[in-house]
Amino acid sequence: MLSPMREHLRDTFWFAPVAALVAVFLLWLVATEVDTAIVRHLQGEESYDEVTELIGIVDDAKTIVTTISSAMMTFIGVVFSISLVAVQMASGQFTPRVVRIFIRSRITKATFSVFLATFALSLLVLTSYDSETDPRYVTTVPLVSSVLTLLMVALSLLLFVAYVNSTLRLMRVGHVVDRITREAFGVLAKQPWYAGEAVEHGEAPDHVLHRGHAGLLRDVNVALLVRLARRHGVVLRLLPRIGDFVVPGTPILAVYGGRVPRRIGAAVSVGVERTFHQDLGFGLRQLADIGLRALSPAVNDPTTAVQCLDRITQFLAAVANRPLGAVHHRDRKGTVRLVQDVPGWTDLVDLGLTELRGCAPGNPQVSRRMLAGIEDLLSLVPAERREPLVRHRTLLTQLVERTAPEAADRAFALEGDRQGIG
C-alpha cells in the first residue's frame, strides 16, 4: 500500500514543502521551550549577568533574522522563476515529459522546502523576541531559535548550489537520457518475472467496470488485489495494460471463479499522465520522443537521436533474455491470483525503433547507429526473438535504398557504426 502512495506523492510538488512547514513549526515550538527553560534556569540561579549577555547576543542576531525574513521570499521567487524558464526551454528542446524529472527531483523539492522553512522560521523567531529588557522579568530569549535560523540559512545556501547544478544538468541531453534510462531500469528491477504457465479458465469471467474518471492507467496496487483475490478464492486479470487510456464504464478487471466487491476498483490508479512506477515501456516512449524531436526539421540534431538509440539499445539488451508478456502474481501459497499483461519483446522493439527508423533516411548517422544496435541485439537474443529485429533491419535497408540516389551514399548509410559517424 505504501509503494503506490509514495510514487504518487513523488509526482506532486506540494507534499514536501507542506511537510517542511509543519516540521519547522514543531521545531520552533521545541526551540522556544528550550529558550524559555534556559532563561528560567538562569533566573532561578540569579545569574542575571548571563541573561543580560544572552539578550545582547540575541539583539545582535535579530538584525540578521530580520534581513533573512525580508529577503528570503524575494530570493525564492527569483530563483524559481528563472528555473521554470530553464525547464520550459528543456521541455521544448527535448520533450514535455522532461518536466516530470524536475517535479520528481529530490534536490528541487528539498531546496524549495528548506527555503520556505527558513522563511517561516525567521518569521516565527521574530515573534519570539520579548520587549522586556530587564533580566529579572524577561520570559524568553530566542537564542536557540536564532541559531537554528542561521543554520537553516547555511543549509539553504548549500542546497542552492546543488539545485543550480541539478537544473543546469537538466538542460544537457546526456543527463536527461541517462536519468530516463536509470528510471526505466528501476522499473525493470522491480518487475516480477515469474510468468509461469498459462492459467486456464473454463468459465466466462465476471467483470469489474471502471467507475472513476477517464485517464491513463498509472499503476495498480498488486498486493491489495492479490490479497482480495485470495480472500474470495478467485483469479483476477487486469484487462488494460499500464499506460492505457481508460474511460468510465469499460471493463478493467476480469474475475474468474467467483465475485469480488465492486470497490476493488479502488486498487487501480488512473491519472492524467504516465508514470515510471509500473510502466515498463514508458522509458522507451520518452527516449523515442526525444529522438524524434531531435530529428525534426526545426531541430535537426541527429547526434541527440544517436544518444537516444544508445540507451534504447541498452534497455533492449537488458530484457533480451527475460521472460515478457503476462506476469502471474502469486499469493503466499504459490497460487496465481492476478494476471497482468506487460509489453512483450516485439512491443518493446517496435516502441524503441519504429518511429526513429522512419526518420533515418537523410540521416546516415542515425541509420548507421540503428543498424549497429540491431546487430548487437541479434547477437544477444535467442532465435525466437530475432524476427522483429530482422524486420526492422530489412525495412531500414529498403527505406535507405529508396531515398539515397547514389550507391556510395547508400553503402555508407547502411554500414553499422556504434557512434553513427563519430
Short mmCIF file of C-alpha atoms in Angstrom, two decimals, residues 7 10 100 104 179-193 218-219 242 274-284 286 315 318-319 322 324 327 340 342-343 348:
data_model
loop_
_atom_site.label_atom_id
_atom_site.label_comp_id
_atom_site.label_asym_id
_atom_site.label_seq_id
_atom_site.Cartn_x
_atom_site.Cartn_y
_atom_site.Cartn_z
CA GLU A 7 5.11 7.12 -6.00
CA ARG A 10 6.71 11.93 -5.65
CA ARG A 100 8.31 15.40 -14.62
CA ARG A 104 10.20 14.44 -9.10
CA ARG A 179 18.12 9.90 -15.99
CA ILE A 180 15.30 8.42 -18.08
CA THR A 181 17.29 5.23 -18.64
CA ARG A 182 18.06 4.85 -14.93
CA GLU A 183 14.39 5.23 -14.07
CA ALA A 184 13.48 2.68 -16.77
CA PHE A 185 15.96 0.23 -15.26
CA GLY A 186 14.42 0.94 -11.87
CA VAL A 187 11.09 -0.31 -13.22
CA LEU A 188 12.89 -3.30 -14.73
CA ALA A 189 14.46 -4.18 -11.39
CA LYS A 190 11.06 -4.18 -9.64
CA GLN A 191 9.30 -6.09 -12.42
CA PRO A 192 8.31 -9.64 -11.36
CA TRP A 193 9.46 -12.16 -13.94
CA ARG A 218 -0.86 4.69 -13.91
CA ASP A 219 -0.46 1.66 -11.67
CA ILE A 242 -0.31 0.06 -17.61
CA ARG A 274 2.00 8.00 -17.27
CA THR A 275 4.50 7.28 -14.51
CA PHE A 276 7.53 5.05 -14.15
CA HIS A 277 6.12 3.15 -11.17
CA GLN A 278 4.97 0.04 -13.07
CA ASP A 279 5.16 1.17 -16.71
CA LEU A 280 7.82 -0.91 -18.45
CA GLY A 281 7.54 0.90 -21.78
CA PHE A 282 7.47 4.49 -20.53
CA GLY A 283 11.23 4.91 -20.65
CA LEU A 284 11.42 3.80 -24.28
CA GLN A 286 10.37 9.11 -23.73
CA PHE A 315 17.48 -1.23 -22.42
CA ALA A 318 18.81 -5.84 -20.70
CA VAL A 319 15.46 -7.51 -21.48
CA ARG A 322 14.00 -12.04 -19.80
CA LEU A 324 7.96 -10.96 -21.08
CA VAL A 327 3.01 -11.77 -15.41
CA GLN A 340 -1.14 -8.71 -15.62
CA VAL A 342 3.19 -6.27 -19.77
CA PRO A 343 4.73 -5.33 -23.14
CA LEU A 348 9.36 -3.07 -26.88
#
